[in-house]
Coordinates of C-alpha atoms and ligand atoms in Angstrom, one line a residue:
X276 CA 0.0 0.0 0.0
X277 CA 1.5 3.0 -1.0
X278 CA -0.8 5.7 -0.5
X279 CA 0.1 7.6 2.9
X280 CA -1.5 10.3 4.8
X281 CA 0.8 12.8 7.1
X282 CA -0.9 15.0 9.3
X283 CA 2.4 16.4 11.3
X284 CA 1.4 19.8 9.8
X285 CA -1.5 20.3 11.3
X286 CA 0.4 21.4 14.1
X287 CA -1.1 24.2 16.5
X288 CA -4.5 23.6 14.4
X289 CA -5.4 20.2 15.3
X290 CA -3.9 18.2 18.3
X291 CA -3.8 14.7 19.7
X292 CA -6.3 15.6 22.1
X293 CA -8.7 16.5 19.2
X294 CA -8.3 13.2 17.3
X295 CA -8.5 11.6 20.7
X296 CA -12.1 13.7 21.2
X297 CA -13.8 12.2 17.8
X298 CA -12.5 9.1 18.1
X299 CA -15.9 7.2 18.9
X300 CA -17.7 9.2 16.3
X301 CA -15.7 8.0 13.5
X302 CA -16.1 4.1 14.4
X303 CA -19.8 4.8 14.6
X304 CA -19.5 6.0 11.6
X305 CA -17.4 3.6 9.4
X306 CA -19.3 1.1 11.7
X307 CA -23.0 1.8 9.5
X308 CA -20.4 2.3 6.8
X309 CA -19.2 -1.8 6.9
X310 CA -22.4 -3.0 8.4
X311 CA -24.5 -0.7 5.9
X312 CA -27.0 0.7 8.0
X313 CA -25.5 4.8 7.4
X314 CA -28.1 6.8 5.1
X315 CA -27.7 6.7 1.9
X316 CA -27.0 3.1 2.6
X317 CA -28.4 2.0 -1.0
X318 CA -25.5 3.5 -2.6
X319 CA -22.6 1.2 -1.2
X320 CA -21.6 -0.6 -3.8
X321 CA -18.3 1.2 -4.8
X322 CA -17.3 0.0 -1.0
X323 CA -16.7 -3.5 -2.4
X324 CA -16.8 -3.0 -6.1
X325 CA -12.9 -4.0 -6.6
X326 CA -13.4 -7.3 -4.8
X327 CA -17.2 -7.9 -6.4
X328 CA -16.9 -6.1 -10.0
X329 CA -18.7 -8.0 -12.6
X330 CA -15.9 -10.2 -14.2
X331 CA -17.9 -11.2 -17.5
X332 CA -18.3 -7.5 -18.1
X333 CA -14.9 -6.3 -16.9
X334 CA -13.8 -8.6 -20.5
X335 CA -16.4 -6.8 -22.3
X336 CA -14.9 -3.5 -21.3
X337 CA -11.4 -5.0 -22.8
X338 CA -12.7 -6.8 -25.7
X339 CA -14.7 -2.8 -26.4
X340 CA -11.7 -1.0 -26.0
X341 CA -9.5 -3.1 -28.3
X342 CA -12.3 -2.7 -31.0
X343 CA -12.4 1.3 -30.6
X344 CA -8.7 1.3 -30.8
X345 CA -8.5 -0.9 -34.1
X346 CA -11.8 0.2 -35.9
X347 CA -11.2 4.3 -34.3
X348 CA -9.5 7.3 -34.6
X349 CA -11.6 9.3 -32.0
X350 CA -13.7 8.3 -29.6
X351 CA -16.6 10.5 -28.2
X352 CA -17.4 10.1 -24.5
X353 CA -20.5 11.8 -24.1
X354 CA -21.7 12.1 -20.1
X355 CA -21.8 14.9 -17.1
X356 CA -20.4 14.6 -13.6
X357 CA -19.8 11.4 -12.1
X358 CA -20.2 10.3 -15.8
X359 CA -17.1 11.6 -17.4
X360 CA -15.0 13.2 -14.5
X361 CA -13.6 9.8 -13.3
X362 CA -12.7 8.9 -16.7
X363 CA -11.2 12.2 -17.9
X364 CA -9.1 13.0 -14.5
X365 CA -7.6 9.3 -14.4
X366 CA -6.7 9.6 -18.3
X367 CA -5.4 13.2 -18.3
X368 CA -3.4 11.8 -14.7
X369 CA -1.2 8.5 -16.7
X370 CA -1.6 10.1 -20.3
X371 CA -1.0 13.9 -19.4
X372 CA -2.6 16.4 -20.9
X373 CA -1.1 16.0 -24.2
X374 CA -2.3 12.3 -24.9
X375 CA -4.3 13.3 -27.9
X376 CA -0.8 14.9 -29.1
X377 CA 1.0 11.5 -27.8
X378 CA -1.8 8.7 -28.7
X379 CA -3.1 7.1 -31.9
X380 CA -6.7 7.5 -30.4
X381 CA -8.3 10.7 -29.7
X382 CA -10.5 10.9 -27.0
X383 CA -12.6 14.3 -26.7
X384 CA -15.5 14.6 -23.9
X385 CA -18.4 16.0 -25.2
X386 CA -22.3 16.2 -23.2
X387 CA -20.7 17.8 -20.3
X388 CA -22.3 21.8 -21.2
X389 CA -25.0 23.1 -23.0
X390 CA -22.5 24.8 -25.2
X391 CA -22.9 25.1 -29.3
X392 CA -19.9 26.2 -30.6
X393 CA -18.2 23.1 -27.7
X394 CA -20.6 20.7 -30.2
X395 CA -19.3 22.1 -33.3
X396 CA -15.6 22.5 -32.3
X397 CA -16.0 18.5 -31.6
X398 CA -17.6 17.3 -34.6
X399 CA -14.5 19.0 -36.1
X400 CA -12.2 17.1 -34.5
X401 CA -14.0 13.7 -36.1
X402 CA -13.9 15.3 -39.6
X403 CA -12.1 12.6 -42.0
X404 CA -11.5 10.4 -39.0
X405 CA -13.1 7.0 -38.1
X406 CA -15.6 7.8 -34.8
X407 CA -16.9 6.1 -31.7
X408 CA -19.1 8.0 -29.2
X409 CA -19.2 6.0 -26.0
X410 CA -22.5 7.7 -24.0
X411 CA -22.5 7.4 -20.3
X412 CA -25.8 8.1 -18.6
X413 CA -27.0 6.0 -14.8
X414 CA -30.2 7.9 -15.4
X415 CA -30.3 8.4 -19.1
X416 CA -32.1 11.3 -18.8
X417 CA -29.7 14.2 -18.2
X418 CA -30.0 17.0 -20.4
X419 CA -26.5 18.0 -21.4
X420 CA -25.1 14.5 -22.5
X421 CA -28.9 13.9 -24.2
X422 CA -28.3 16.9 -26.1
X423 CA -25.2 15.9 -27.2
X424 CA -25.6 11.9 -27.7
X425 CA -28.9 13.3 -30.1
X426 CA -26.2 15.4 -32.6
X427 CA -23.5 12.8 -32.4
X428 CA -26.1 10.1 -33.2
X429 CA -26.9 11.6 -36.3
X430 CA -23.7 12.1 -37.4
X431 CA -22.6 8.3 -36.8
X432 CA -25.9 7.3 -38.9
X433 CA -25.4 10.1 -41.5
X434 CA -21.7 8.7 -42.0
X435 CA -22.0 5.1 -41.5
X436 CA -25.9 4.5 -41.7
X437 CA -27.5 3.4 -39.1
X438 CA -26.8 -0.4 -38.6
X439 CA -22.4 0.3 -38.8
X440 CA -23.5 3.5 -36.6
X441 CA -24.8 1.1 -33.9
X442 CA -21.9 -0.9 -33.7
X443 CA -20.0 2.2 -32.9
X444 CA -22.0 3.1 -30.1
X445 CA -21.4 1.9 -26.6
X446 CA -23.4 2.7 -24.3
X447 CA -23.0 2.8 -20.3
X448 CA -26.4 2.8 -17.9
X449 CA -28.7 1.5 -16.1
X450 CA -29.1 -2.2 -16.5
X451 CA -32.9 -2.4 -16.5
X452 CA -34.6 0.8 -16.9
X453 CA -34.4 4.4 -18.7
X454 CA -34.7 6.2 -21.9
X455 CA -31.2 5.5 -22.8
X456 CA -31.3 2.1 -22.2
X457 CA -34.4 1.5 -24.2
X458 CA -33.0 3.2 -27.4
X459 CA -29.5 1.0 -26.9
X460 CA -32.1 -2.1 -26.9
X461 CA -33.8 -1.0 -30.0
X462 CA -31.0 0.2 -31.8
X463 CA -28.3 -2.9 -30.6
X464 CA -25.6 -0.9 -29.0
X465 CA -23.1 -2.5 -27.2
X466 CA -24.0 -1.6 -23.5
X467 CA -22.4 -1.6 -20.1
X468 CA -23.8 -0.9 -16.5
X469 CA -23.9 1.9 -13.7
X470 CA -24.6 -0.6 -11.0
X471 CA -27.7 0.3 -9.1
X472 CA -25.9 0.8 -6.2
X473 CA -23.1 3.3 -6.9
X474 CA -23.8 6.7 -7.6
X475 CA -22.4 8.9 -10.5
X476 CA -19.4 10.8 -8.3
X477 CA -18.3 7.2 -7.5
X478 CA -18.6 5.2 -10.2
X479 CA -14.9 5.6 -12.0
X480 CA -14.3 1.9 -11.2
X481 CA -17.3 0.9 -13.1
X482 CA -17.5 1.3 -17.0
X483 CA -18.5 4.3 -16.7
X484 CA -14.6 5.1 -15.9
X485 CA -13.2 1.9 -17.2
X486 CA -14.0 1.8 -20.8
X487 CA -13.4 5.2 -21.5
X488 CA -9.9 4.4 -19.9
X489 CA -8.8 1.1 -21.6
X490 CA -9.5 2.6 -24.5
X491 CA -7.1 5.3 -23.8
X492 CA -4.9 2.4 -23.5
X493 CA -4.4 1.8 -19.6
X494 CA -4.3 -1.0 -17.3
X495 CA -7.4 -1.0 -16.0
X496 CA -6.4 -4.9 -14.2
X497 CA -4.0 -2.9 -12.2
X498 CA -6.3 0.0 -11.5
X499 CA -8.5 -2.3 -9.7
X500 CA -5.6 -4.0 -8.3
X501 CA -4.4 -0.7 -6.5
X502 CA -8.3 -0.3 -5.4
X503 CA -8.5 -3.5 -4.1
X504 CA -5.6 -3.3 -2.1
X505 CA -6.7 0.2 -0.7
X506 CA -9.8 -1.9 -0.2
X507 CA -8.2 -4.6 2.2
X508 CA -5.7 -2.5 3.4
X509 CA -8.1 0.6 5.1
X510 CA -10.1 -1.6 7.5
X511 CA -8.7 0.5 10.6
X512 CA -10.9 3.0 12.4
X513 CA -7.4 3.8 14.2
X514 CA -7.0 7.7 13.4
X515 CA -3.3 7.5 14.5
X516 CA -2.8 5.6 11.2
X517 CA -2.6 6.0 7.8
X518 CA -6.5 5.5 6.7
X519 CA -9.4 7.2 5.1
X520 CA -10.9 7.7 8.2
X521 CA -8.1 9.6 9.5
X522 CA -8.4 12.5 6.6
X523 CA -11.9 12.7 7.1
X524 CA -11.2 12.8 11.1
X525 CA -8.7 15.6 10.0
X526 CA -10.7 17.4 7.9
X527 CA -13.9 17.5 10.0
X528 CA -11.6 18.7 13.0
X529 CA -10.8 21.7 10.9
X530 CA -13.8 22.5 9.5
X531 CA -15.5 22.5 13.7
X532 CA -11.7 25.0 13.9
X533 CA -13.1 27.3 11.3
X534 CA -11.3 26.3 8.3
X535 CA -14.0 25.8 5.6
X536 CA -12.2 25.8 2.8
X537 CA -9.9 22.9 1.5
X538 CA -7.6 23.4 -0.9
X539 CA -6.0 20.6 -2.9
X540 CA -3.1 20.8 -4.6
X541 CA -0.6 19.1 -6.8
X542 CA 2.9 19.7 -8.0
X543 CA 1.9 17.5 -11.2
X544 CA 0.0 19.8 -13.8
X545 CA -1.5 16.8 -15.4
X546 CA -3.1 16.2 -11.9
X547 CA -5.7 19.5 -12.6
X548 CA -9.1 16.9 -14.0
X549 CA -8.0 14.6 -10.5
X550 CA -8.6 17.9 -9.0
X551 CA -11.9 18.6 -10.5
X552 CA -13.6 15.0 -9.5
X553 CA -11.8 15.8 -6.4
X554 CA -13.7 18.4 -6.1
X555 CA -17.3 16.9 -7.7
X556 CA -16.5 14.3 -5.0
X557 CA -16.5 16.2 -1.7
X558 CA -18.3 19.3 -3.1
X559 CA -21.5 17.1 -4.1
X560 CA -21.3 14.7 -1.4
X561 CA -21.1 17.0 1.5
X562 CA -22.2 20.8 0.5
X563 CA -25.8 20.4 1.9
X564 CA -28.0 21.9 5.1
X565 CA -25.8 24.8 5.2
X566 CA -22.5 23.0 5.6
X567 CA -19.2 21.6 4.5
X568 CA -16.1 22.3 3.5
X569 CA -15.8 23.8 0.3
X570 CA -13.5 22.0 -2.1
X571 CA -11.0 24.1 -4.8
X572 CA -8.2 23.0 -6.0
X573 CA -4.9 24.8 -7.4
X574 CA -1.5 23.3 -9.2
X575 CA 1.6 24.4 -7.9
X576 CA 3.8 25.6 -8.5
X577 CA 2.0 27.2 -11.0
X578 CA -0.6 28.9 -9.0
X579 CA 1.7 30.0 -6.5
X580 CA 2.7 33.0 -9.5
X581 CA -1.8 33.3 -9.1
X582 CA -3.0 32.0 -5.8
X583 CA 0.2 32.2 -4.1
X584 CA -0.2 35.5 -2.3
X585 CA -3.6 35.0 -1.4
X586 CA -3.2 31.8 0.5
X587 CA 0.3 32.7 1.9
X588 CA -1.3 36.1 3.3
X589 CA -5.4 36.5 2.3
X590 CA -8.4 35.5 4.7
X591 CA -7.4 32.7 6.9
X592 CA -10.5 30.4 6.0
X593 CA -8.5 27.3 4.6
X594 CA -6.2 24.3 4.7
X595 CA -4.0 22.3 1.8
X596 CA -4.6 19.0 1.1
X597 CA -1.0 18.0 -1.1
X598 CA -1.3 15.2 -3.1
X599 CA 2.3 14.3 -3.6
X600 CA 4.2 11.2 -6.0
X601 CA 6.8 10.1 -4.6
X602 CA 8.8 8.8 -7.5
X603 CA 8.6 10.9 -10.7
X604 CA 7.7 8.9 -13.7
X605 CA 11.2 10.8 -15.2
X606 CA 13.6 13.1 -14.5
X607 CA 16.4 15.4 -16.1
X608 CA 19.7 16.3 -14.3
X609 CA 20.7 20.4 -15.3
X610 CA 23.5 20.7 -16.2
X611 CA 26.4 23.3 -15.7
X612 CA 26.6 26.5 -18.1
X613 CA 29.8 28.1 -18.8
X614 CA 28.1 31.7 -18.7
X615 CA 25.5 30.9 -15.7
X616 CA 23.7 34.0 -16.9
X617 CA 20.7 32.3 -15.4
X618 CA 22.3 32.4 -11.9
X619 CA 21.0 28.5 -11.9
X620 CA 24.9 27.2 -11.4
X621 CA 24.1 26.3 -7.9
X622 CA 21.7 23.8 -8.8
X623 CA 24.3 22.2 -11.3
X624 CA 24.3 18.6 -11.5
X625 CA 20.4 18.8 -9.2
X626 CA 17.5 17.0 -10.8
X627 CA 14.3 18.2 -11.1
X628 CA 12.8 16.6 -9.1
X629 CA 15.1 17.6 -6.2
X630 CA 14.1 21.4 -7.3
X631 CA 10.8 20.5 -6.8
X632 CA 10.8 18.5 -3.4
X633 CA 12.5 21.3 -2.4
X634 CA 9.6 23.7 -3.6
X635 CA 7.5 21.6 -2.0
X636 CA 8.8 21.5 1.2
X637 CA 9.6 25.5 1.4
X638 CA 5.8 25.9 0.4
X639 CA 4.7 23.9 2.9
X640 CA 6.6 25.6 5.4
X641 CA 5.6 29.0 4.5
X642 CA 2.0 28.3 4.4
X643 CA 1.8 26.6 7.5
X644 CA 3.5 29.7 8.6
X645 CA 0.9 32.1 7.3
X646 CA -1.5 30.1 9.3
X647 CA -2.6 27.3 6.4
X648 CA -2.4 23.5 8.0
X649 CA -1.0 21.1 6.0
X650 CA -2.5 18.0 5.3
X651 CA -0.3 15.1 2.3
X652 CA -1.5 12.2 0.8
X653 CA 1.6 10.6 -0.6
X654 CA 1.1 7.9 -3.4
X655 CA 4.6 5.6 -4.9
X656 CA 4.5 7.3 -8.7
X657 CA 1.7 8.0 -11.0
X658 CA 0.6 4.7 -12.7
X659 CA -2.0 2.8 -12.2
X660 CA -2.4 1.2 -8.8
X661 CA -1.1 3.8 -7.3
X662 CA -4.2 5.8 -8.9
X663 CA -6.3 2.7 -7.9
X664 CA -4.9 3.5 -4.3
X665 CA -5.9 7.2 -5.0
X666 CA -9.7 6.6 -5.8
X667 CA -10.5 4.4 -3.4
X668 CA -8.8 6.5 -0.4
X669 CA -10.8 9.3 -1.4
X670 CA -14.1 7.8 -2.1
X671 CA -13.6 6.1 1.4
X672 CA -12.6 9.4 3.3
X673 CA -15.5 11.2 1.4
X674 CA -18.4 9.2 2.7
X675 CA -16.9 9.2 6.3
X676 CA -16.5 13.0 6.1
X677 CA -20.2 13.2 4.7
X678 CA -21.1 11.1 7.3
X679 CA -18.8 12.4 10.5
X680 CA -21.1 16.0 9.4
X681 CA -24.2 14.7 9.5
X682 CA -25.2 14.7 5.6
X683 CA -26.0 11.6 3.6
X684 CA -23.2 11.5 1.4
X685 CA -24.9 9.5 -1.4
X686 CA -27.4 12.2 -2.8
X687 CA -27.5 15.4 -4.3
X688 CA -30.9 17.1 -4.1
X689 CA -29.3 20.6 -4.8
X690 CA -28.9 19.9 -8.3
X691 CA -32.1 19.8 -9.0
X692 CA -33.3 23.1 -8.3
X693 CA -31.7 24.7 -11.3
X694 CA -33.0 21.6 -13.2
X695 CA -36.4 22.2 -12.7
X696 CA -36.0 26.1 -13.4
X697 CA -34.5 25.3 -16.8
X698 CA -37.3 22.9 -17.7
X699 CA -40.4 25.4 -16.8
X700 CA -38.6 28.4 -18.3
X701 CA -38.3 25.9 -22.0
X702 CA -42.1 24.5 -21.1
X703 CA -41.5 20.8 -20.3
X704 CA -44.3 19.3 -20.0
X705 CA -45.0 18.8 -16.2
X706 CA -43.5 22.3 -15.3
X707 CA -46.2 24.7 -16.5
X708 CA -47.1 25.5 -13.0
X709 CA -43.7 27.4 -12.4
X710 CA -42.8 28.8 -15.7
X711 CA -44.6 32.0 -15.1
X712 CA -43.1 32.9 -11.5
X713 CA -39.7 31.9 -13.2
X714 CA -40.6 34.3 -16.6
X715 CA -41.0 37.2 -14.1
X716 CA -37.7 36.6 -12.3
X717 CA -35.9 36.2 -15.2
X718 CA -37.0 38.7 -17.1
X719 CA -34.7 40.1 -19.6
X720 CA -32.2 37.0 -19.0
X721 CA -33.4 35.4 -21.9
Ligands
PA5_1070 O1 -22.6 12.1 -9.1 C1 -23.7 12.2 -9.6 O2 -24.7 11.5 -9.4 C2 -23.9 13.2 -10.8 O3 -22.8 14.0 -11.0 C3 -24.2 12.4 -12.1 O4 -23.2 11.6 -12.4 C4 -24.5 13.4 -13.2 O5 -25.5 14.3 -12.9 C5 -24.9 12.7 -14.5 O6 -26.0 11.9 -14.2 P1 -26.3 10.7 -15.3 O7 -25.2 9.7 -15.3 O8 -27.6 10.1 -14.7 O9 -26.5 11.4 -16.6

């Protein structure tokens, strides 16, 4: 297990004593957790899901992926939220941003806005190229990748007709029920399933992330090797250790200390889409009844020339999360220059990587400093078990932090208030009786 948390930076923020105080709520806690008897409780599946995954299907995903890569030059994956973040953060994480640049296969996410010239900038990308759209919906209802899977459905059939245009659709939802599920039944699309029992922001592990991701190419065995030994490994409520429940124990004890604001951050650029289902993670999971902590995320040391001065020196409302690789996947030594107009002489013969630790660590220092604790997850290196590792640590330590505040960490009624305002102000049927209360409060918006 290589994942580790530290929490010696927390020091003067958070004691011994406080982890000692909360000790007994946390087992409680990852007690209805294991026993599943916490709310939300019909959402658990992801707890087990890289011991219990569906093997039959896991080969499906593999036998897919190899087709897309042979029979595809770009493949479409249509979906919102849980449905493409996952995907996107763990690709962009192993390939870096640059694997369109560095890959044979494209992959471009579309269905995640309601944006025209987004669609149009897309179907670009497929001109003269041989396409797949893999469309990912639990409910099959949403809006955004609808809209979407609708324009890119027409332009597989208008290029391949209909019946080649089907066999270069996959589909990922439900198993039983939903519109989406009904046209893949009529229309003979391959399809995959959103178990019943995971929700959207967890459901990476399931083909809603792993398709998408072996057809990028990657290991998905070893992704669910690295989850599965996260899975065996964080059985301990002891918050002295290295476990899930001792982040969430750490973050809760700041948020009750005032900080409401977590701030995660990476030295790895390519680690900005982790940061963004990072952030759908927490931020969905526990931003409800007026509380939790509010998830953002910068990349350092790039944000340190943006953010940098804020956090060092603005309002005092946050701590850093660091998610640190131990091992960089490469490294370049500098070397010597005659002229050393640079001034960089004194790093001579230094690697990178040792310019970085050491940026790092002076960071770290300074913040905690300015009166930011420190919390670090370190993982080995960035492949993938150690990104197994990754996902499952922080889909543990999110539902013990919804949990530890007092939210069900499963559900997301928020979202649909601006649902239900967008479908009266377009007249969907069943809305009529608040489109005119919205047309008045919106006038001149539209
Ligand atoms: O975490 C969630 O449940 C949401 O983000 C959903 O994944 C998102 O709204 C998309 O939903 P669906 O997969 O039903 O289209």
């Amino acid at each position: 297990m290589s994942v580790k948390l530290i929490t010696d930076y927390l020091d003067g923020f958070v004691t011994s004593d406080d982890f000692s105080s909360i000790t007994d709520d946390v087992s409680l806690v990852e007690g209805t957790l294991s026993t599943g008897t916490c709310e939300g409780s019909d959402y658990l599946g992801w707890l087990t899901l890289p011991r219990d995954y569906d093997k039959e299907e896991f080969d499906r995903i593999k036998a897919a992926a190899r087709k897309i890569r042979s029979d595809s030059d770009v493949l479409i994956v249509i979906g919102i939220g849980g449905s493409y973040l996952g995907a996107r953060a763990v690709i962009e994480l192993l390939g870096s941003r640059y694997y369109n640049d560095l890959s044979d296969l494209k992959i471009y996410f579309a269905g995640n806005n309601i944006s025209a010239s987004s669609i149009e900038r897309t179907l670009r990308m497929c001109e003269g190229k041989n396409v797949s759209v893999n469309v990912v919906s639990k409910s099959g209802t949403t809006l955004e990748p609808a809209l979407a899977f609708r324009i890119f459905k027409s332009y597989l059939e208008e290029r391949y007709g209909r019946e080649e245009a089907a066999k270069r659709i996959y589909a990922t939802t439900d198993r039983a029920k939903g519109s989406l599920k009904k046209l893949a039944d009529i229309e003979g699309y391959e399809c995959f399933v959103v178990p019943d029992d995971v929700g959207g922001r967890y459901s990476v592990l399931t083909a809603v992330g792993l398709l998408p991701i072996a057809a990028a190419g990657f290991n998905i065995d070893a992704l669910m090797t690295g989850a599965r030994d996260a899975m065996e490994a964080f059985t301990s409520k002891d918050l002295t250790v290295n476990t899930p429940a001792a982040y969430a124990a750490a973050r809760y004890l700041m948020y009750k200390k005032g900080k409401t604001v977590e701030l995660m951050s990476s030295y790895e650029p390519d680690f900005v889409m982790m940061c963004e289902w990072y952030k759908q993670l927490f931020g969905e999971s526990e931003g409800k009844q007026n509380k939790g902590l509010l998830p953002i995320s910068t990349i350092f040391t790039t944000d340190l020339h943006s953010m940098g001065q804020y956090i060092q020196d603005g309002s005092r409302l946050m701590f850093e999360t660091i998610v640190r690789f131990k091992k960089p996947v490469t490294d370049f030594v500098l070397q010597s220059d005659a002229d050393n107009f640079d001034g960089l002489n004194y790093i001579a013969g230094r690697k990178i990587s040792y310019v970085c630790d050491s940026a790092f660590a002076a960071t770290l220092a300074a913040h905690v400093e300015g009166g930011v604790p420190n919390l670090v997850i370190e993982a080995e290196t960035i492949d993938e078990h150690s990104l197994g590792e990754l996902i499952y640590f922080f889909e543990k330590a999110c539902a013990v932090s919804g949990l530890l505040l007092g939210v069900n960490p499963f559900n997301q009624p928020g979202v649909e208030f601006y649902k239900s305002n967008m479908f009266a102000l377009m007249e969907k049927p069943g809305y009529e009786k608040i489109t005119e209360m919205l047309r008045e409060k919106t006038k001149g918006l539209i």
